[in-house]
mmCIF file of C-alpha atoms in Angstrom:
data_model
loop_
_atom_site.group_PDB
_atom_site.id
_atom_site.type_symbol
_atom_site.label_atom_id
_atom_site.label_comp_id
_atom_site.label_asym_id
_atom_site.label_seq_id
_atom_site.Cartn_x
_atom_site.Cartn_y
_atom_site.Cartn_z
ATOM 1 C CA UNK A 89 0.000 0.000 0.000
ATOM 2 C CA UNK A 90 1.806 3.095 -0.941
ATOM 3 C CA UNK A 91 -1.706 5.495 -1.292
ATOM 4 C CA UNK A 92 -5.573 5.138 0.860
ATOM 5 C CA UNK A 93 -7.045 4.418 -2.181
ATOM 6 C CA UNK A 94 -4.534 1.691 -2.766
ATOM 7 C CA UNK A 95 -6.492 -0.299 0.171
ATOM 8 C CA UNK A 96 -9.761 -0.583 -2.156
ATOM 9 C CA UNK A 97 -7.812 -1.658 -4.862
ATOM 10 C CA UNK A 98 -7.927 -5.222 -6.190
ATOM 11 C CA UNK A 99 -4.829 -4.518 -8.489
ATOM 12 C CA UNK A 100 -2.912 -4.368 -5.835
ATOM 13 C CA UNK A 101 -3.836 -7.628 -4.376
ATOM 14 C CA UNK A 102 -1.657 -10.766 -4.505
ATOM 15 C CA UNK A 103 -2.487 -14.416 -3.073
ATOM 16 C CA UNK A 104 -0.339 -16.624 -1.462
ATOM 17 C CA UNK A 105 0.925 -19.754 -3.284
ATOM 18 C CA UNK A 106 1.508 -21.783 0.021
ATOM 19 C CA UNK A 107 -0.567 -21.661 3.256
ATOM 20 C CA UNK A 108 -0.034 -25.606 4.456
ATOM 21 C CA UNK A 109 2.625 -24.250 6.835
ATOM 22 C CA UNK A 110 -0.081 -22.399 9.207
ATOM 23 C CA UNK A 111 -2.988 -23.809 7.901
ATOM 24 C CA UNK A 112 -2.047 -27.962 6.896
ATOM 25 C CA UNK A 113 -1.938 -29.799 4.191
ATOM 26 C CA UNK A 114 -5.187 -29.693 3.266
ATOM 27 C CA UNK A 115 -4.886 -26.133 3.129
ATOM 28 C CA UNK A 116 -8.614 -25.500 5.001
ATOM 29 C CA UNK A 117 -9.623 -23.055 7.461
ATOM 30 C CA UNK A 118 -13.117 -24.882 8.571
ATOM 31 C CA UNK A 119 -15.779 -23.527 9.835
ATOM 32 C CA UNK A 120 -16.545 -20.293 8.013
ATOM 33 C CA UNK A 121 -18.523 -19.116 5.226
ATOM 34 C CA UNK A 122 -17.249 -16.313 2.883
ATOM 35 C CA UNK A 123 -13.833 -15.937 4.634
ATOM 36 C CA UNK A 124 -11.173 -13.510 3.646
ATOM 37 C CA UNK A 125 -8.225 -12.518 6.164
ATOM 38 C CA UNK A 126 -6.873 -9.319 4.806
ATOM 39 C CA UNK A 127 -3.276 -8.625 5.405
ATOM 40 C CA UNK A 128 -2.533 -4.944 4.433
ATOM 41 C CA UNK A 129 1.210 -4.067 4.260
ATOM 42 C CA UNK A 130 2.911 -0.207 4.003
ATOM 43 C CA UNK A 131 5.134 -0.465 0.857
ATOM 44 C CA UNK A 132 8.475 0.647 2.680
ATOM 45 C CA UNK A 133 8.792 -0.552 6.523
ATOM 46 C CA UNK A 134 5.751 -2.832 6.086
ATOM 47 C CA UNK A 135 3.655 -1.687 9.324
ATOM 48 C CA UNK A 136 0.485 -4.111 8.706
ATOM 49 C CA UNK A 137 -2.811 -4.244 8.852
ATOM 50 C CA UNK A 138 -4.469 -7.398 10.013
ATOM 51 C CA UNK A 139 -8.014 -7.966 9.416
ATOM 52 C CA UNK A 140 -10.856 -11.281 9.542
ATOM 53 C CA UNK A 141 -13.736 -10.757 7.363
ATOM 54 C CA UNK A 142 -16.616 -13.569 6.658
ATOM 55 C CA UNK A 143 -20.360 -13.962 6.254
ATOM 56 C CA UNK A 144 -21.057 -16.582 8.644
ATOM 57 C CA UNK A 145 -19.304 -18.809 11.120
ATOM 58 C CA UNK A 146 -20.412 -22.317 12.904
ATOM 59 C CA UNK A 147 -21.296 -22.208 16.426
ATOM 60 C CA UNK A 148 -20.534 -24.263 19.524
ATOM 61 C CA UNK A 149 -23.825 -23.571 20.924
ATOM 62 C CA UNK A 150 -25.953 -24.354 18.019
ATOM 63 C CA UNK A 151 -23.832 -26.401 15.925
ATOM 64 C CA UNK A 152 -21.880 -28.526 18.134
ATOM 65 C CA UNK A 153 -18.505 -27.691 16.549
ATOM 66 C CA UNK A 154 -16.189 -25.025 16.898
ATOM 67 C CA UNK A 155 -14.319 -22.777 14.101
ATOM 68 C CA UNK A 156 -10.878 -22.751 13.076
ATOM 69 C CA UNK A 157 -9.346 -19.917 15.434
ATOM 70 C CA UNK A 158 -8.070 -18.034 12.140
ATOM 71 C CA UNK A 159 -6.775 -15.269 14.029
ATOM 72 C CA UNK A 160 -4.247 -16.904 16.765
ATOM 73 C CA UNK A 161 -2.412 -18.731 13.353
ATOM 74 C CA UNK A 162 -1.771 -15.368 11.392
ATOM 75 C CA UNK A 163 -1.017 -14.194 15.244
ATOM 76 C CA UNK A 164 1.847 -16.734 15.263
ATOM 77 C CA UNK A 165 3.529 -15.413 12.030
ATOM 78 C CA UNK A 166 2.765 -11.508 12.165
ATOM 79 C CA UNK A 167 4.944 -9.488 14.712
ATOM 80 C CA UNK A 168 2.568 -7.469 17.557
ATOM 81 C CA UNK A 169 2.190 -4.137 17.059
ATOM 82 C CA UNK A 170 0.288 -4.156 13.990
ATOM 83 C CA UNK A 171 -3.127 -2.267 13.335
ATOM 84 C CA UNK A 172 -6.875 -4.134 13.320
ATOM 85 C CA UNK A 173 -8.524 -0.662 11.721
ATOM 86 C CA UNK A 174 -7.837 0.849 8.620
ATOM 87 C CA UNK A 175 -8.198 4.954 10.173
ATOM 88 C CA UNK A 176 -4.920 3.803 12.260
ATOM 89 C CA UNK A 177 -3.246 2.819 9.551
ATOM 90 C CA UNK A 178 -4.125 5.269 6.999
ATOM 91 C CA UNK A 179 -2.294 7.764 9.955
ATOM 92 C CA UNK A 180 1.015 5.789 9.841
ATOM 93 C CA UNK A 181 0.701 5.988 6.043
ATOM 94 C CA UNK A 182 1.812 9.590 6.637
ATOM 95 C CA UNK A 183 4.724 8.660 8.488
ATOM 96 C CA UNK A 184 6.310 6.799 5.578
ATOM 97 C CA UNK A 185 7.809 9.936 4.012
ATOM 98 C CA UNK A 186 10.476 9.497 7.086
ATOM 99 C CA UNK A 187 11.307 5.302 6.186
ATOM 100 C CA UNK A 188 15.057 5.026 4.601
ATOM 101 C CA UNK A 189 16.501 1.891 3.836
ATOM 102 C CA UNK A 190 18.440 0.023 6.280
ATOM 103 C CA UNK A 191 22.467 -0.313 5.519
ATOM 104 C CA UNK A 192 24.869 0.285 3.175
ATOM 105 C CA UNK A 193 23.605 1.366 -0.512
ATOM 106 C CA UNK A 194 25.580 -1.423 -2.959
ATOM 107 C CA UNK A 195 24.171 -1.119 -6.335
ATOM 108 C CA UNK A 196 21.566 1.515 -8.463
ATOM 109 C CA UNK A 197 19.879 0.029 -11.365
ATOM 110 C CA UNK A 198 16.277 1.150 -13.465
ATOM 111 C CA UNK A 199 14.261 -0.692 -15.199
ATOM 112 C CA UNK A 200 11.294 0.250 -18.101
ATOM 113 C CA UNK A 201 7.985 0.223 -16.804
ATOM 114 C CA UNK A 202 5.401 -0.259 -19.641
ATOM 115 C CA UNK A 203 2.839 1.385 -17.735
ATOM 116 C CA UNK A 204 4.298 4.092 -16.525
ATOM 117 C CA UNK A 205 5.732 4.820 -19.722
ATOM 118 C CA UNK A 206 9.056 5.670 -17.982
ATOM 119 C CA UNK A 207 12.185 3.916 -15.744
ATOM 120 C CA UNK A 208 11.744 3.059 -12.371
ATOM 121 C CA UNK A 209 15.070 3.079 -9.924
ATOM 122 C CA UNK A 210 15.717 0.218 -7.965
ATOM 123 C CA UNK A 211 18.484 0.139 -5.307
ATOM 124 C CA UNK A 212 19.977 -2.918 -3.168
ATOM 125 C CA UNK A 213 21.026 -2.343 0.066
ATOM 126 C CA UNK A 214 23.353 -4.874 2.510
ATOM 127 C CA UNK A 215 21.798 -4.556 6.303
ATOM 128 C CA UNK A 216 22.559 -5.962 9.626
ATOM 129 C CA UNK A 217 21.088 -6.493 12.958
ATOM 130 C CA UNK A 218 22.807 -3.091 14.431
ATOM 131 C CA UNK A 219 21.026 -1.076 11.767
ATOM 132 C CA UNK A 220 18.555 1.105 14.279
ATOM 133 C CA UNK A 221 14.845 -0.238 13.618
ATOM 134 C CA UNK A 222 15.943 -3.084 11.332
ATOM 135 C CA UNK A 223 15.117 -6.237 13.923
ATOM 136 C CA UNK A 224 11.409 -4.716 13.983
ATOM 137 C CA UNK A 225 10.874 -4.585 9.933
ATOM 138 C CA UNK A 226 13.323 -7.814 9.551
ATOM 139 C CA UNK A 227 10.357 -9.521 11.626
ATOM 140 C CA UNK A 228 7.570 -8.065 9.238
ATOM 141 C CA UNK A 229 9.545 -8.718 6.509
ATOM 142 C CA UNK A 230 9.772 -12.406 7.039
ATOM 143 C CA UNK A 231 6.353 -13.038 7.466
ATOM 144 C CA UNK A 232 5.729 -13.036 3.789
ATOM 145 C CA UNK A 233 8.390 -16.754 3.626
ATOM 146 C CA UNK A 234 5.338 -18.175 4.904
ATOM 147 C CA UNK A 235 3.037 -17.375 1.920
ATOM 148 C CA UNK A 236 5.795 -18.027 -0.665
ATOM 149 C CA UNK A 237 8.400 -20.580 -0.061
ATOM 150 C CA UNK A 238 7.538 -24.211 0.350
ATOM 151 C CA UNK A 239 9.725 -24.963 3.377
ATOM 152 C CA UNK A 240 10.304 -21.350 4.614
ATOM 153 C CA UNK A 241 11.477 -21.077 8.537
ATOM 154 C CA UNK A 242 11.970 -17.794 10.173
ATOM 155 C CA UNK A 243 16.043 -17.300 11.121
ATOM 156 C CA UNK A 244 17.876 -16.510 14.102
ATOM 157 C CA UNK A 245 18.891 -13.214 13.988
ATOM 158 C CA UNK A 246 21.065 -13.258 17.282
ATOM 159 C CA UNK A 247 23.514 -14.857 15.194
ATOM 160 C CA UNK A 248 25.693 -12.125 13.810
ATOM 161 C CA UNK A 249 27.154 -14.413 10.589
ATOM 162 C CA UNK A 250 23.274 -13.603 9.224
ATOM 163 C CA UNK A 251 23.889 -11.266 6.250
ATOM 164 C CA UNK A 252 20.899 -9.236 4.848
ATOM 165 C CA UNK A 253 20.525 -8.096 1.532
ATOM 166 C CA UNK A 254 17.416 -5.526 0.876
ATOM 167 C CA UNK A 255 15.739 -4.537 -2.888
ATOM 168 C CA UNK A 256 13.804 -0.714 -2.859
ATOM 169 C CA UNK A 257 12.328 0.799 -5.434
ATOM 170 C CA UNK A 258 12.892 4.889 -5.304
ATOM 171 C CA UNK A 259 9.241 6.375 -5.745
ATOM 172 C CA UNK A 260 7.465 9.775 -5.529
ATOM 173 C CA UNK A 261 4.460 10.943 -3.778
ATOM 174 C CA UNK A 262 3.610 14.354 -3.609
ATOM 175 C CA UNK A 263 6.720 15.705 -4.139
ATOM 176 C CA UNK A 264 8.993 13.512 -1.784
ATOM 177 C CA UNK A 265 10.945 10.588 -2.430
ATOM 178 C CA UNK A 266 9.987 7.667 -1.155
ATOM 179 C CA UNK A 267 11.281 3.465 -1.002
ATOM 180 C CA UNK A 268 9.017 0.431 -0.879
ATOM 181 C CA UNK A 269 10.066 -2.648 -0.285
ATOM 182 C CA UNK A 270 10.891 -5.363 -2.978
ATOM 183 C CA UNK A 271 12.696 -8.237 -2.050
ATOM 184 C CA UNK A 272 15.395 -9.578 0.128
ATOM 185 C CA UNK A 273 17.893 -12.437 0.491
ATOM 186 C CA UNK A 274 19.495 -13.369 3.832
ATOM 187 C CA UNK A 275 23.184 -15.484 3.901
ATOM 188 C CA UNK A 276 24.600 -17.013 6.323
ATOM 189 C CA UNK A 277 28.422 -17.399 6.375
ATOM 190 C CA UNK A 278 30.285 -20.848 7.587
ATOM 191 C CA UNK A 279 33.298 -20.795 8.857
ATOM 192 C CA UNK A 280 35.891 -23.336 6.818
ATOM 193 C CA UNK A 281 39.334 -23.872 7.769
ATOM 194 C CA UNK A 282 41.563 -22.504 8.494
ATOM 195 C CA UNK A 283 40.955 -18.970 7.658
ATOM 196 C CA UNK A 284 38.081 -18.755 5.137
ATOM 197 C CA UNK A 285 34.244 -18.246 4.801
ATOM 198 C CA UNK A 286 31.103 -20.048 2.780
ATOM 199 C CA UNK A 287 28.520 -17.616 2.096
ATOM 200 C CA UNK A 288 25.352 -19.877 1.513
ATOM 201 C CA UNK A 289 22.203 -18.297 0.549
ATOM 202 C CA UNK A 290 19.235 -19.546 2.456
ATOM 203 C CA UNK A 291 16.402 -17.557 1.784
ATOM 204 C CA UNK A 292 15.779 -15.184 -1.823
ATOM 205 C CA UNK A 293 12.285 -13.607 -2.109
ATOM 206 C CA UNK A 294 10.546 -11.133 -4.888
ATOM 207 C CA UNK A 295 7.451 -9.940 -3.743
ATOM 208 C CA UNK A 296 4.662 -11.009 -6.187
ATOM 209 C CA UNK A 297 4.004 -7.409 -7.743
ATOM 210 C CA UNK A 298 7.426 -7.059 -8.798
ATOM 211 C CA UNK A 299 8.228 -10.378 -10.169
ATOM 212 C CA UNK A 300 9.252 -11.049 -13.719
ATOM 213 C CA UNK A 301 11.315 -7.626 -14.267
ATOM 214 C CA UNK A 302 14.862 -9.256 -13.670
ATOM 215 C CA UNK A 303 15.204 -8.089 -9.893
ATOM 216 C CA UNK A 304 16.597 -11.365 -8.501
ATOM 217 C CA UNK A 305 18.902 -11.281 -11.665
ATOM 218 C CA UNK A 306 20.519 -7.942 -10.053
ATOM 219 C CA UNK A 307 20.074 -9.253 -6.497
ATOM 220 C CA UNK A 308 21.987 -12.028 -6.956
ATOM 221 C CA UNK A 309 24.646 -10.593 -8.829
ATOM 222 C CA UNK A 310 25.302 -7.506 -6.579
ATOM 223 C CA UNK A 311 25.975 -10.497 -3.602
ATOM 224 C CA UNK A 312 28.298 -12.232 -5.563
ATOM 225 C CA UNK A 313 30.099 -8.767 -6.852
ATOM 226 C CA UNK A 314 30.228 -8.294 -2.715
ATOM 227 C CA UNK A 315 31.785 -11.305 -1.866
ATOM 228 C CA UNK A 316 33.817 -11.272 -4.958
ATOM 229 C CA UNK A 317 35.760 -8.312 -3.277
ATOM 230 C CA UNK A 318 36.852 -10.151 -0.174
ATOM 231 C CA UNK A 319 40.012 -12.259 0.171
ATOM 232 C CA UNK A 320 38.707 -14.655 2.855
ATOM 233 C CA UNK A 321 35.595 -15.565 1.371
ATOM 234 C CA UNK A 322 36.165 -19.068 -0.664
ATOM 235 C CA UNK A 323 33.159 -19.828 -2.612
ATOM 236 C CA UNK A 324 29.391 -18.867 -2.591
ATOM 237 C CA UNK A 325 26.283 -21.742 -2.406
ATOM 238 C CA UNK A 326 23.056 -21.446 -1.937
ATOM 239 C CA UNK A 327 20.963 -24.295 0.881
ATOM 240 C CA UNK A 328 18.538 -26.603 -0.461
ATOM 241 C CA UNK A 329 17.998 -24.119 -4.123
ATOM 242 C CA UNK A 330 14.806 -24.468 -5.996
ATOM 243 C CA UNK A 331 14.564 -25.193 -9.270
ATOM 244 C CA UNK A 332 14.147 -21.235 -10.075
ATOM 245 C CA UNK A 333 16.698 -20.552 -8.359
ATOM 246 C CA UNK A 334 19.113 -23.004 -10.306
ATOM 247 C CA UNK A 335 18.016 -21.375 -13.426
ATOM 248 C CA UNK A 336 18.553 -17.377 -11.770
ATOM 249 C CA UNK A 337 21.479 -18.722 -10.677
ATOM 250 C CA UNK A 338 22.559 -20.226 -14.156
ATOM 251 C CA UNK A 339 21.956 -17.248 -15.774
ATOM 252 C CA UNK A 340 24.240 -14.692 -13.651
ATOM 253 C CA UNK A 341 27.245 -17.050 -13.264
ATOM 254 C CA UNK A 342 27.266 -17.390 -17.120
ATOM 255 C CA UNK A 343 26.878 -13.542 -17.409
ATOM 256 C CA UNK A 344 29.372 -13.458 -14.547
ATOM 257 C CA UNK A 345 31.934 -16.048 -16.493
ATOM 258 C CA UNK A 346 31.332 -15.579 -19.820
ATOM 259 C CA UNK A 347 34.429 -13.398 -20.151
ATOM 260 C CA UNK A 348 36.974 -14.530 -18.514
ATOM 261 C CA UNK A 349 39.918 -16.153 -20.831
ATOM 262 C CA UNK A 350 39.598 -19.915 -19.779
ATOM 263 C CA UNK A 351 36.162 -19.995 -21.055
ATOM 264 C CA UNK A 352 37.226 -18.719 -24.437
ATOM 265 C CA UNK A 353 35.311 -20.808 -27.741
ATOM 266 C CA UNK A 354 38.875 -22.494 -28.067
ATOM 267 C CA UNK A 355 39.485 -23.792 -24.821
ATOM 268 C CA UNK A 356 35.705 -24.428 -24.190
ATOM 269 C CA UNK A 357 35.860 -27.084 -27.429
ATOM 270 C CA UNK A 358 39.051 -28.733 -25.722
ATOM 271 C CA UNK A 359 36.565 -29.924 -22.422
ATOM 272 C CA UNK A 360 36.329 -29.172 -19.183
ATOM 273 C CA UNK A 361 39.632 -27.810 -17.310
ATOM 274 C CA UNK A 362 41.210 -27.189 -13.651
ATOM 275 C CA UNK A 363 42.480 -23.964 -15.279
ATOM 276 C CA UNK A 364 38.639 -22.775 -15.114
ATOM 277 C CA UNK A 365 37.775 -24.446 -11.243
ATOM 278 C CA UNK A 366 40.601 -22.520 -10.402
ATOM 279 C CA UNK A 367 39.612 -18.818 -11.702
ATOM 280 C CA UNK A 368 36.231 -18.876 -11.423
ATOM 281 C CA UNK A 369 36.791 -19.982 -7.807
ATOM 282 C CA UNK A 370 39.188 -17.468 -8.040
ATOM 283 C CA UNK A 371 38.170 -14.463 -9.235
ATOM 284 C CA UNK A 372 34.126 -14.935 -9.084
ATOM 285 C CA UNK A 373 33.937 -17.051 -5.601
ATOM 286 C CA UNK A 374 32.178 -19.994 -7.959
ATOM 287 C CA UNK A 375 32.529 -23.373 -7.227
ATOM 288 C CA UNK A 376 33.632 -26.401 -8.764
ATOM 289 C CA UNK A 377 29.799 -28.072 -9.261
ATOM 290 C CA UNK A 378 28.992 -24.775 -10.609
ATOM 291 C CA UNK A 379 31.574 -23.955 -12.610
ATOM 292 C CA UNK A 380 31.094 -27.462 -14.373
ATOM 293 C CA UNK A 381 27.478 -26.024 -15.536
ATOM 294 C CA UNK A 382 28.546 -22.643 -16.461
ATOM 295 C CA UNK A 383 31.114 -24.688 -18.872
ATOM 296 C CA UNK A 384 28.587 -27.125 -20.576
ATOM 297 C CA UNK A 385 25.793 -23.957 -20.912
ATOM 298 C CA UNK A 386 28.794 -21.710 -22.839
ATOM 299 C CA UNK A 387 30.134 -24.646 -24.705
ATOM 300 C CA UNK A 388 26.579 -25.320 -25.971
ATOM 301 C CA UNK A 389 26.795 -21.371 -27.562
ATOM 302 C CA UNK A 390 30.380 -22.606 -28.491
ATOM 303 C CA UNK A 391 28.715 -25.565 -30.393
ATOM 304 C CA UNK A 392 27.455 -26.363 -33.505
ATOM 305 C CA UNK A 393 24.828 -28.737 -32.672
ATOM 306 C CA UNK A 394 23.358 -29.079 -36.399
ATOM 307 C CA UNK A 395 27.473 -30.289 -37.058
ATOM 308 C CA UNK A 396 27.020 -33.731 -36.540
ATOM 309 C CA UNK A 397 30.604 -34.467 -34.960
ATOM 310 C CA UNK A 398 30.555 -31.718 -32.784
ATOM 311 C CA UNK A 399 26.911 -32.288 -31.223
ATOM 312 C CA UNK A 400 28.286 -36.114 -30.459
ATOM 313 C CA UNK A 401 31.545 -34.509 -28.932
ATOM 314 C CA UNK A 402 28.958 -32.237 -26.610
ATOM 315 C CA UNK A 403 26.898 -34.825 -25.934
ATOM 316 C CA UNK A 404 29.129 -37.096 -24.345
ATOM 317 C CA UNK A 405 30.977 -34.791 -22.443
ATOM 318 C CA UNK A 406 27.942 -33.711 -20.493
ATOM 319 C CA UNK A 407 26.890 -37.393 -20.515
ATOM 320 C CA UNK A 408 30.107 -38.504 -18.924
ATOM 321 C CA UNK A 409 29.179 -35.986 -15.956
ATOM 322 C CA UNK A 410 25.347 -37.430 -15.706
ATOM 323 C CA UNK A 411 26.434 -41.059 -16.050
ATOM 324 C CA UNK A 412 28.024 -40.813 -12.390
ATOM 325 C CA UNK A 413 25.106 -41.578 -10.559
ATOM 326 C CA UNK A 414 25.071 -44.568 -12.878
ATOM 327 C CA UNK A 415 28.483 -45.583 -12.234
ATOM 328 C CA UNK A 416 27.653 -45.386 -8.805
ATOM 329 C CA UNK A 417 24.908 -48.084 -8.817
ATOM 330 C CA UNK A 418 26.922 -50.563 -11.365
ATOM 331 C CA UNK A 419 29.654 -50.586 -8.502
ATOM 332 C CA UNK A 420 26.626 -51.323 -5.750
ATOM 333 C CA UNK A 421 25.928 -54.085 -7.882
ATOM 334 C CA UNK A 422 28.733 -55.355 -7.919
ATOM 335 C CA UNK A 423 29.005 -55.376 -4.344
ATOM 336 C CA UNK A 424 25.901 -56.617 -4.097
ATOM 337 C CA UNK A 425 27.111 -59.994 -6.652
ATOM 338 C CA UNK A 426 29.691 -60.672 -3.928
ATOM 339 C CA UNK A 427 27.350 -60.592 -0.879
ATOM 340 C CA UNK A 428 23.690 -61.696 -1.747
ATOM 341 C CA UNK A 429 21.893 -65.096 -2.201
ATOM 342 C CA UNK A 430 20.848 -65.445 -5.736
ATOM 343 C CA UNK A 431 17.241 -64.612 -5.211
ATOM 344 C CA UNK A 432 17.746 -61.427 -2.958
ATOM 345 C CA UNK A 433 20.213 -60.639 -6.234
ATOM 346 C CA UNK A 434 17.420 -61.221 -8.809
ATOM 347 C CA UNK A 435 15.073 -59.029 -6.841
ATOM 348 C CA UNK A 436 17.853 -55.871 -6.818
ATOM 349 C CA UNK A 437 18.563 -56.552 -10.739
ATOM 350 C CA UNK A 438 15.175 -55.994 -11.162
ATOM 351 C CA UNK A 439 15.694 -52.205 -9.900
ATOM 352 C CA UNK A 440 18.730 -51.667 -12.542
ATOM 353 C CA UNK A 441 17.528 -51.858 -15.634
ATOM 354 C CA UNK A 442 20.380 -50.711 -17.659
ATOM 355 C CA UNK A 443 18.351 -49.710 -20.835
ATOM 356 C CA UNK A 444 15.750 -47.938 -18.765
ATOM 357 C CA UNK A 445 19.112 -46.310 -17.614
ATOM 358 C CA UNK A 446 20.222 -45.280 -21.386
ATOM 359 C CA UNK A 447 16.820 -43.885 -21.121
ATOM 360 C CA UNK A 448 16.807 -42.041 -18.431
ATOM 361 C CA UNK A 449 20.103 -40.650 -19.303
ATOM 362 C CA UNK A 450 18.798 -39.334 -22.542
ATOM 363 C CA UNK A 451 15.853 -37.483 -21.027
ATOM 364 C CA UNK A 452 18.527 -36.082 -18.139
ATOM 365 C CA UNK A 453 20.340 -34.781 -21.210
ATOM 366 C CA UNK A 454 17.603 -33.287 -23.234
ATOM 367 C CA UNK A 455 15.802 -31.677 -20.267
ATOM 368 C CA UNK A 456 19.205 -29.968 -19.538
ATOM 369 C CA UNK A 457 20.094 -29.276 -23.142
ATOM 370 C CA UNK A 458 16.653 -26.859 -22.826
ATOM 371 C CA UNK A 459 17.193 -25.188 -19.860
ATOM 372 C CA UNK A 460 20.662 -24.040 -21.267
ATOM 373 C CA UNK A 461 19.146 -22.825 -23.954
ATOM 374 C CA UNK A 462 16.801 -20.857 -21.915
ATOM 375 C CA UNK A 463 19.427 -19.486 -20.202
ATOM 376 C CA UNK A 464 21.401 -18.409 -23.673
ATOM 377 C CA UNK A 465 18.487 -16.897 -24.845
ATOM 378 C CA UNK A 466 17.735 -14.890 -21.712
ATOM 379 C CA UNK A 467 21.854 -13.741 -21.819
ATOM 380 C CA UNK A 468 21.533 -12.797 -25.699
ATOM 381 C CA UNK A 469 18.406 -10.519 -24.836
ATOM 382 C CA UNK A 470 20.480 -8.590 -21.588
#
């Protein structure tokens, strides 16, 4: 909500995509007829406004059951302090002219709004726990994990290795400047030995209304240009990454990598090299698992795939790498030869079927084949 009228508007209205984590798996709130609970959020520090609507509701009394208590679950995500009438927080509305981003200001970047007609400013800010009012709209920030990530938790922000990375978009009203919030990501940095850190990226979120316009693109990359810059950091993952994530992620590191000199069209066509592990790691803080992808996604740009000898050179380089799983069970068979009784063996042969492996392999190959592509296109058009 960045305007009162904005508070009868549907447009700006988004829906969650998960709610099993307050409200189970079956996703039900029972009891109630007509239900909507409203959660109204200021664009910039995200003060909220919490409200139950509904046109009827069971009754103990009458109907021998009781509702869903709606109210104590959203209680149990939102922080207290938040308003239950919209007069008290159209006031605070006013306020917002005095919210600033948290931090330190890492990166400026616009992008072309359609709508508008014009380009919008975005800026990405790095944040900490000793940042005066941060805690507060950390803790109303996080609420929206629950809505949109499938295994979200909230974090414990007492730990100081918690890093905090904050998207605004600059916007006016009336003459001032103001921010509203976009998206975040929060890190957390492990210690390795002796003397180094792993950044891992646990949580990334774009709010709904902003998604599609190439914000975690820039998010991403202004982390990795900040760790870049620091000698003790050794390489930068990312905990349990979605599958949109993977693909975000593909597309910076091959933006990142795509010029340095050991990825080259020359030495991509001679394979995969320790000469790029060891500058990537290097000079971008990429590891060797991702490094190996950024290779087979520029060597496909490298390759002639309608060049029959070079298509079967590219495909079984990149089916060496997916056969290892493979590999893997062949040698538990093997094992398995040397321990089992003959019918326990025929049962576990049964499992491994090796030309259901071939085809397996194929579709493994294929599937990644078109997300590179996606990827290349996506690079061509930045």
């Amino acid at each position: 909500v960045r305007f009162p009228e904005d508070l009868e508007d549907d447009n700006t209205t988004f829906n969650p995509e998960y709610s099993h984590q307050v409200f189970g798996d079956d996703e039900v709130a029972f009891g109630y007829k007509g239900l909507k609970i409203l959660l109204y959020y200021i664009a910039g520090n995200l003060s909220t406004l919490f409200r139950i609507e509904y046109t009827s509701k069971v009754n103990e009394k009458f109907d021998c059951v009781e509702a869903d208590d709606v109210e104590s679950k959203i209680r149990e995500i939102i922080p207290p302090g938040f308003c239950t009438n919209t007069d008290d927080f159209v006031s605070l509305m006013e306020k917002e002219v005095n919210f600033k981003p948290f931090g330190m200001l890492l990166h400026t970047y616009s992008v072309h709004n359609e709508e508008a007609g014009e380009d919008i400013t975005y800026q990405i800010y790095k944040a900490d726990m000793t940042c005066p009012g941060f805690r507060e709209y950390h803790e109303r920030l996080q609420t929206f994990l629950m809505w949109f990530i499938e295994t979200a938790s909230f974090i414990d922000v007492d730990d100081e290795r918690w890093n905090y990375f904050l998207v605004f978009e600059k916007y006016n009203k009336d003459g001032a400047t103001l921010f509203a919030t976009v998206g975040y990501m929060t890190v957390y940095n492990y210690y390795v030995y002796p003397d180094k850190t792993r950044p891992r990226v646990s949580q990334m979120l774009i709010l709904p209304p902003f998604q599609g316009e190439g914000h975690g693109a820039h998010l991403l990359e202004t982390v990795h240009r900040y760790y870049m810059s620091s000698p003790t950091v050794l390489d930068i993952t990312a905990e349990d990454p979605s599958e949109n994530y993977v693909k975000l992620r593909d597309f910076v590191l091959v933006k990142l990598c795509q010029d340095l000199l050991c990825f080259s069209p020359g030495k991509l066509m001679q394979g995969f090299s320790q000469e790029m592990v060891m500058e990537a790691q290097q000079k971008l803080k990429i590891n060797k698992q991702h490094t190996r992808r950024v290779y087979e996604i520029l060597r496909l740009r490298a390759t002639d795939m309608g060049d029959a000898e070079q298509s079967r050179s590219y495909r079984l380089d990149v089916k060496r790498r997916l056969i290892g799983p493979y590999k893997k069970k062949q040698r538990e068979l093997a094992k398995m030869r040397r321990c089992l009784r003959p019918e326990e063996l025929t049962n576990q042969l049964n499992q491994i079927d090796l030309n259901m492996q071939h085809e397996q392999l194929e579709e493994s190959f294929q599937q990644l084949v078109s997300d590179y592509r996606r990827v290349l296109e996506r690079l061509a058009q930045a």
